Coordinates of C-alpha atoms in Angstrom, one line a residue:
X1 CA 50.1 120.1 137.2
X2 CA 52.9 121.5 139.7
X3 CA 55.9 123.0 138.6
X4 CA 55.9 120.7 134.9
X5 CA 60.0 120.5 134.3
X6 CA 58.9 121.0 131.0
X7 CA 58.3 124.6 131.0
X8 CA 60.4 125.4 133.6
X9 CA 63.1 128.7 132.0
X10 CA 66.0 125.6 131.9
X11 CA 64.2 123.3 129.9
X12 CA 63.2 125.7 127.2
X13 CA 66.7 127.9 127.5
X14 CA 68.5 124.0 127.1
X15 CA 66.4 123.1 124.4
X16 CA 66.4 126.2 122.2
X17 CA 70.3 126.1 122.6
X18 CA 71.2 122.6 120.5
X19 CA 67.2 122.3 118.1
X20 CA 66.6 126.4 117.7
X21 CA 70.2 127.6 117.0
X22 CA 69.6 129.6 120.6
X23 CA 67.2 131.5 119.0
X24 CA 64.6 133.5 121.8
X25 CA 61.1 131.5 121.8
X26 CA 57.8 133.6 121.1
X27 CA 54.8 133.8 123.7
X28 CA 51.5 134.3 122.8
X29 CA 49.1 136.0 125.2
X30 CA 46.2 133.7 124.5
X31 CA 48.2 131.0 126.2
X32 CA 50.2 130.8 128.8
X33 CA 52.7 128.1 130.6
X34 CA 54.2 127.4 126.3
X35 CA 56.0 128.8 124.4
X36 CA 56.5 128.6 120.8
X37 CA 59.2 127.9 118.3
X38 CA 57.7 128.9 114.5
X39 CA 58.2 126.8 111.1
X40 CA 60.5 128.0 108.5
X41 CA 57.3 128.9 106.1
X42 CA 54.2 128.4 107.3
X43 CA 52.5 130.3 110.0
X44 CA 52.7 127.4 112.1
X45 CA 54.1 127.1 115.6
X46 CA 55.4 124.1 117.8
X47 CA 55.6 124.0 121.4
X48 CA 59.4 124.6 122.9
X49 CA 60.6 121.3 123.2
X50 CA 58.5 119.1 120.9
X51 CA 58.5 115.5 121.4
X52 CA 61.1 115.7 123.6
X53 CA 58.8 116.2 126.3
X54 CA 56.7 113.6 128.1
X55 CA 53.3 115.7 129.2
X56 CA 52.2 119.4 128.8
X57 CA 49.3 121.7 130.2
X58 CA 48.3 125.5 129.2
X59 CA 45.3 127.4 129.7
X60 CA 43.5 129.7 127.1
X61 CA 43.0 133.4 127.6
X62 CA 39.7 134.2 126.0
X63 CA 39.7 137.5 125.5
X64 CA 43.3 138.0 123.5
X65 CA 43.6 137.4 120.0
X66 CA 47.0 136.7 119.2
X67 CA 46.3 133.4 117.3
X68 CA 44.7 135.2 114.1
X69 CA 45.7 133.6 110.4
X70 CA 48.1 131.0 112.9
X71 CA 47.9 127.6 113.7
X72 CA 49.2 126.0 116.6
X73 CA 50.7 122.5 117.3
X74 CA 51.4 121.4 120.9
X75 CA 52.7 117.9 121.3
X76 CA 51.7 115.2 124.1
X77 CA 49.3 116.2 126.0
X78 CA 48.2 113.6 129.0
X79 CA 44.4 112.4 128.7
X80 CA 44.8 112.2 132.4
X81 CA 45.4 116.3 133.3
X82 CA 41.3 116.4 131.8
X83 CA 42.1 119.9 130.4
X84 CA 39.4 122.5 130.9
X85 CA 40.0 124.3 127.2
X86 CA 37.6 127.2 126.9
X87 CA 37.7 128.3 123.9
X88 CA 36.7 131.5 121.7
X89 CA 34.3 132.3 118.7
X90 CA 37.5 131.8 116.5
X91 CA 40.1 130.0 118.2
X92 CA 39.2 126.5 117.8
X93 CA 40.9 123.0 118.4
X94 CA 41.5 119.4 116.7
X95 CA 42.9 116.9 118.6
X96 CA 45.1 114.0 117.2
X97 CA 44.9 110.4 119.6
X98 CA 48.6 109.2 119.7
X99 CA 50.8 107.0 121.9
X100 CA 49.1 105.0 124.8
X101 CA 50.4 105.6 128.4
X102 CA 50.2 103.8 131.2
X103 CA 50.5 105.2 135.2
X104 CA 50.4 104.1 138.9
X105 CA 48.5 106.6 141.0
X106 CA 49.8 105.9 144.7
X107 CA 46.8 108.9 146.4
X108 CA 44.7 105.9 147.5
X109 CA 47.2 103.9 149.3
X110 CA 49.1 104.2 152.6
X111 CA 52.9 103.1 151.7
X112 CA 54.4 100.8 149.1
X113 CA 53.6 97.4 150.1
X114 CA 49.8 98.6 150.7
X115 CA 49.8 99.5 146.7
X116 CA 51.4 96.4 145.7
X117 CA 49.3 94.5 148.0
X118 CA 46.4 95.4 146.4
X119 CA 48.0 95.2 142.7
X120 CA 50.3 92.5 142.5
X121 CA 49.1 89.2 143.4
X122 CA 50.7 87.5 146.1
X123 CA 52.6 84.8 143.4
X124 CA 54.2 88.0 141.7
X125 CA 55.0 89.7 144.9
X126 CA 57.3 86.4 146.1
X127 CA 59.0 86.5 142.8
X128 CA 59.8 90.1 142.7
X129 CA 60.9 90.0 146.1
X130 CA 62.8 86.7 145.1
X131 CA 65.0 88.3 142.2
X132 CA 66.0 91.3 144.9
X133 CA 67.3 88.9 147.4
X134 CA 69.0 87.1 145.0
X135 CA 70.6 89.9 143.5
X136 CA 71.8 91.3 146.9
X137 CA 72.8 87.7 147.7
X138 CA 75.0 87.6 144.2
X139 CA 76.3 90.7 144.1
X140 CA 77.7 94.0 146.3
X141 CA 74.3 95.9 145.4
X142 CA 73.4 99.3 146.6
X143 CA 71.1 102.0 145.3
X144 CA 71.5 105.9 144.6
X145 CA 69.3 108.8 143.5
X146 CA 71.2 111.3 141.9
X147 CA 68.3 114.0 142.7
X148 CA 69.0 117.5 144.2
X149 CA 71.7 120.5 144.6
X150 CA 73.8 118.2 146.6
X151 CA 74.4 116.4 143.4
X152 CA 78.7 116.3 142.7
X153 CA 78.9 116.6 139.0
X154 CA 82.1 114.0 138.8
X155 CA 78.8 111.5 140.4
X156 CA 76.5 112.5 137.5
X157 CA 78.7 112.6 134.7
X158 CA 80.6 108.8 136.1
X159 CA 76.7 107.2 136.0
X160 CA 75.6 109.2 132.7
X161 CA 78.6 107.5 131.1
X162 CA 77.3 104.0 132.1
X163 CA 74.4 105.3 130.8
X164 CA 75.2 105.7 127.9
X165 CA 77.0 102.5 127.4
X166 CA 74.4 100.6 128.7
X167 CA 71.9 102.1 126.2
X168 CA 73.8 101.1 123.7
X169 CA 74.8 97.9 124.5
X170 CA 70.8 97.7 124.9
X171 CA 69.7 98.4 122.1
X172 CA 72.7 96.8 120.0
X173 CA 70.8 93.8 121.7
X174 CA 67.6 94.6 120.8
X175 CA 69.0 95.2 117.1
X176 CA 66.7 98.9 117.2
X177 CA 67.8 102.2 117.0
X178 CA 67.7 104.7 120.3
X179 CA 67.7 108.5 119.2
X180 CA 68.5 109.6 122.1
X181 CA 72.1 108.2 121.2
X182 CA 73.3 110.5 118.4
X183 CA 75.8 113.1 119.6
X184 CA 73.8 116.0 119.4
X185 CA 71.0 114.7 121.8
X186 CA 72.8 113.0 124.2
X187 CA 74.8 116.1 124.1
X188 CA 71.2 118.2 125.0
X189 CA 70.1 115.4 127.2
X190 CA 73.2 115.1 130.0
X191 CA 73.6 119.3 129.7
X192 CA 69.8 119.3 130.4
X193 CA 69.6 116.9 132.6
X194 CA 72.4 117.4 135.2
X195 CA 70.7 121.0 136.0
X196 CA 67.0 119.8 136.1
X197 CA 68.5 117.6 138.9
X198 CA 70.1 120.5 140.5
X199 CA 66.1 122.2 140.4
X200 CA 64.8 119.6 141.9
X201 CA 63.6 118.4 138.4
X202 CA 64.9 115.4 137.2
X203 CA 66.0 112.5 139.7
X204 CA 68.7 109.9 138.2
X205 CA 68.2 106.7 139.5
X206 CA 70.9 104.3 140.0
X207 CA 71.7 100.7 140.6
X208 CA 75.0 99.6 141.7
X209 CA 77.8 96.1 141.7
X210 CA 80.4 97.4 143.8
X211 CA 81.1 100.5 141.8
X212 CA 79.7 99.7 138.0
X213 CA 76.1 100.9 137.2
X214 CA 74.3 98.2 136.2
X215 CA 70.8 99.9 136.0
X216 CA 70.6 103.5 134.7
X217 CA 66.6 105.4 134.9
X218 CA 66.0 108.8 133.8
X219 CA 62.9 110.4 135.2
X220 CA 61.4 114.4 135.0
X221 CA 60.4 115.3 138.8
X222 CA 57.2 117.8 139.1
X223 CA 55.7 118.5 143.0
X224 CA 53.2 115.1 142.5
X225 CA 54.4 113.5 139.2
X226 CA 57.5 111.3 138.6
X227 CA 58.1 110.6 134.9
X228 CA 59.3 107.7 133.7
X229 CA 61.8 108.9 130.6
X230 CA 64.4 106.6 130.1
X231 CA 65.8 103.4 131.9
X232 CA 67.9 100.8 130.9
X233 CA 69.7 98.0 132.7
X234 CA 72.4 95.9 131.8
X235 CA 70.6 92.8 129.7
X236 CA 73.5 90.7 131.3
X237 CA 71.6 90.2 134.6
X238 CA 68.3 90.1 133.2
X239 CA 67.3 87.0 135.1
X240 CA 67.4 89.5 138.1
X241 CA 64.4 91.2 137.0
X242 CA 66.2 94.7 137.5
X243 CA 63.4 96.5 135.4
X244 CA 61.1 95.3 138.3
X245 CA 63.0 95.5 141.5
X246 CA 64.0 99.5 140.1
X247 CA 60.3 100.2 139.1
X248 CA 59.2 99.2 143.6
X249 CA 62.4 101.7 144.0
X250 CA 60.5 104.4 142.7
X251 CA 57.5 103.2 144.8
X252 CA 59.5 103.7 147.4
X253 CA 61.2 106.8 146.8
X254 CA 57.3 108.6 145.6
X255 CA 55.8 107.5 148.4
X256 CA 58.7 109.3 150.6
X257 CA 59.1 112.4 148.3
X258 CA 55.2 112.9 148.5
X259 CA 54.6 112.4 145.4
X260 CA 50.9 111.1 143.9
X261 CA 51.2 109.4 140.1
X262 CA 54.4 107.3 139.1
X263 CA 54.0 107.8 135.2
X264 CA 55.6 105.5 133.2
X265 CA 54.9 107.7 130.1
X266 CA 55.0 106.5 126.3
X267 CA 55.2 102.8 125.1
X268 CA 52.7 99.6 125.2
X269 CA 54.9 97.5 127.4
X270 CA 54.3 94.8 129.7
X271 CA 56.1 96.1 132.9
X272 CA 53.9 99.4 132.6
X273 CA 50.3 96.7 132.8
X274 CA 51.4 95.0 136.0
X275 CA 52.6 97.7 137.5
X276 CA 50.8 100.7 136.8
X277 CA 46.7 100.8 137.7
X278 CA 45.9 103.4 134.7
X279 CA 45.9 104.0 130.9
X280 CA 45.1 107.2 129.1
X281 CA 46.8 108.3 125.6
X282 CA 48.8 111.0 124.2
X283 CA 47.0 113.2 122.5
X284 CA 48.3 116.2 120.5
X285 CA 46.5 119.7 120.1
X286 CA 45.6 122.0 116.8
X287 CA 45.0 125.6 117.9
X288 CA 44.0 127.2 115.0
X289 CA 42.4 130.6 113.8
X290 CA 39.2 129.0 111.9
X291 CA 38.1 132.1 110.5
X292 CA 41.2 131.9 108.2
X293 CA 41.4 129.7 105.1
X294 CA 44.5 129.3 105.0
X295 CA 45.1 128.4 109.0
X296 CA 42.2 125.7 107.5
X297 CA 44.3 124.6 105.4
X298 CA 46.8 123.8 107.2
X299 CA 45.4 122.8 110.6
X300 CA 43.6 119.8 108.3
X301 CA 46.6 118.4 106.6
X302 CA 47.8 118.9 109.8
X303 CA 45.8 116.7 111.6
X304 CA 45.4 114.3 108.9
X305 CA 49.4 113.7 108.4
X306 CA 49.5 112.5 111.9
X307 CA 46.7 110.5 111.8
X308 CA 48.6 108.8 109.0
X309 CA 51.0 108.2 111.6
X310 CA 49.5 106.9 114.0
X311 CA 47.6 104.9 111.9
X312 CA 50.8 102.9 110.6
X313 CA 52.3 103.1 114.0
X314 CA 49.2 100.9 115.4
X315 CA 50.7 98.5 112.4
X316 CA 54.0 98.6 114.3
X317 CA 55.3 100.3 111.0
X318 CA 57.2 102.6 113.8
X319 CA 59.2 99.2 114.7
X320 CA 60.4 98.0 111.4
X321 CA 61.5 101.8 111.1
X322 CA 63.5 101.4 113.9
X323 CA 64.9 98.0 113.0
X324 CA 66.4 99.8 109.3
X325 CA 68.0 102.7 111.1
X326 CA 69.8 100.4 113.0
X327 CA 71.3 98.0 110.4
X328 CA 71.4 101.1 108.2
X329 CA 74.2 102.5 111.2
X330 CA 75.2 99.0 112.1
X331 CA 78.8 99.8 111.3
X332 CA 78.8 101.7 113.9
X333 CA 77.2 99.5 116.5
X334 CA 79.7 96.1 115.4
X335 CA 79.7 93.9 117.8
X336 CA 80.8 89.8 117.3
X337 CA 78.2 87.4 119.3
X338 CA 80.0 84.9 120.6
X339 CA 78.1 81.3 122.3
X340 CA 79.8 79.4 124.9
X341 CA 79.5 75.6 126.6
X342 CA 79.2 75.0 130.0
X343 CA 80.6 72.0 131.6
X344 CA 80.4 70.8 135.7
X345 CA 84.2 69.3 136.5
X346 CA 85.2 68.5 140.1
X347 CA 88.6 69.8 139.8
X348 CA 90.5 72.6 138.6
X349 CA 93.6 72.0 136.5
X350 CA 97.4 72.5 137.9
X351 CA 97.8 76.2 139.6
X352 CA 100.2 76.9 136.7
X353 CA 98.4 77.2 134.0
X354 CA 95.5 79.3 135.2
X355 CA 95.6 82.6 136.0
X356 CA 93.4 84.2 138.2
X357 CA 90.9 86.9 137.5
X358 CA 88.5 89.7 139.4
X359 CA 85.1 89.6 138.3
X360 CA 84.9 93.8 137.7
X361 CA 88.1 93.8 135.7
X362 CA 86.8 91.3 132.9
X363 CA 86.9 92.4 129.3
X364 CA 85.4 90.2 127.8
X365 CA 81.4 90.7 128.1
X366 CA 80.6 87.3 127.1
X367 CA 82.9 86.1 130.3
X368 CA 81.4 88.3 132.6
X369 CA 77.3 87.3 131.7
X370 CA 78.7 83.2 131.7
X371 CA 79.7 84.0 135.3
X372 CA 76.4 85.8 135.8
X373 CA 74.6 83.3 135.3
X374 CA 76.7 80.9 137.2
X375 CA 75.7 82.9 140.3
X376 CA 72.3 83.3 139.6
X377 CA 72.1 79.3 139.3
X378 CA 74.1 78.7 142.6
X379 CA 72.9 81.5 144.3
X380 CA 76.8 81.9 145.0
X381 CA 77.8 85.8 146.0
X382 CA 80.2 86.8 143.7
X383 CA 82.9 87.8 146.6
X384 CA 82.9 83.5 147.1
X385 CA 83.8 82.2 143.9
X386 CA 87.2 82.1 141.8
X387 CA 87.3 82.9 138.3
X388 CA 90.3 81.5 136.5
X389 CA 91.7 81.9 132.6
X390 CA 93.7 79.2 131.1
X391 CA 97.1 80.1 130.3
X392 CA 97.1 77.4 127.2
X393 CA 93.2 78.2 126.1
X394 CA 92.2 82.1 125.6
X395 CA 88.8 80.6 125.3
X396 CA 88.9 78.6 128.2
X397 CA 87.9 79.9 131.5
X398 CA 87.2 78.6 135.0
X399 CA 84.6 78.7 137.8
X400 CA 84.8 77.8 141.3
X401 CA 81.9 78.4 143.9
X402 CA 81.0 76.9 147.3
X403 CA 79.5 73.7 145.8
X404 CA 79.9 73.9 141.9
X405 CA 82.9 73.8 139.8
X406 CA 82.3 74.9 135.9
X407 CA 84.9 75.2 132.9
X408 CA 83.5 77.4 130.2
X409 CA 84.6 77.3 126.4
X410 CA 83.8 80.3 124.4
X411 CA 83.4 80.1 120.8
X412 CA 82.3 82.5 117.6
X413 CA 78.9 81.7 116.5

């Protein structure tokens, strides 16, 4: 794996700053590409980055013996790397199979269209293209990628602020917790990603409606792999299949930048199965001194601990866990759900009874969602509709398009 972003100096220094109190990492001669931090009480060393990487690789130096009396735990080794690990008589390896992953191997295809024609049915391609055309018809859509040393800090901060808002909105809707939304991890992520973007080791894909991000997709980048890390889109636009549109933009970008693999990483989701052409697993690696009784016992404990966690994960216990955490924090994410009623009408009330509104300045999220659905249904442009609010009843709005006029009444559930 060339230029792995997760073993870069920038990644290591920022991770150590936030999660190791700025203390330096520990390097060992017997293993290259990975640095470690030591646990407090045990002779256990864990890779820098822990479980916040999307894939590591390493090489064993057989002539070195500074592993003696120790155990080394390495998160997230992608199976598709096919690491050739040559062990010594004393150094042994146990692997713990963990998350399933999916990727797109583009190396055998000429371009994005060639891949899609080979991998997706004509009906699936038609549906995605239809969604893209309708999205671009209904809204003033632009596509951007924040990548490279020319990226302005203000542009990044603007997109990342919406990234946070969209994640909060999305996970409140799903009623599960996302660990990246904790203040500490979010500060870490924001500092890390901007610095990696400047080094061509991260990329932020953004879909804008006018100037407002409606989809933000975080990726890490190496010379030949684009790693999907954290995608989110505004759920109000779900009818437009933003996720598929965004992923197709990623595949096109891979070809433009001579990248062979688009790695969807962890997670068993339908879109990964449909768009991906290879399934693999992430493994945890436990390297240990087999001649040390203490190291053997510690290795066995770690192995059974993570094997047990995976068994629970296979039973979807992790989904219940994230839902419980969400409800424990629900006061921080409190939102009042609304419903609305749509009524087709022929004419608007008198102008004196109405206040005209602009779509992008709407503060009522439910009303904005109803307008998006109106545009999807009518295939009209947001530039061609008029939005009004009743002066007599704050729950009542009106939409007028080229062919349809609607009255919308909001109410609490």
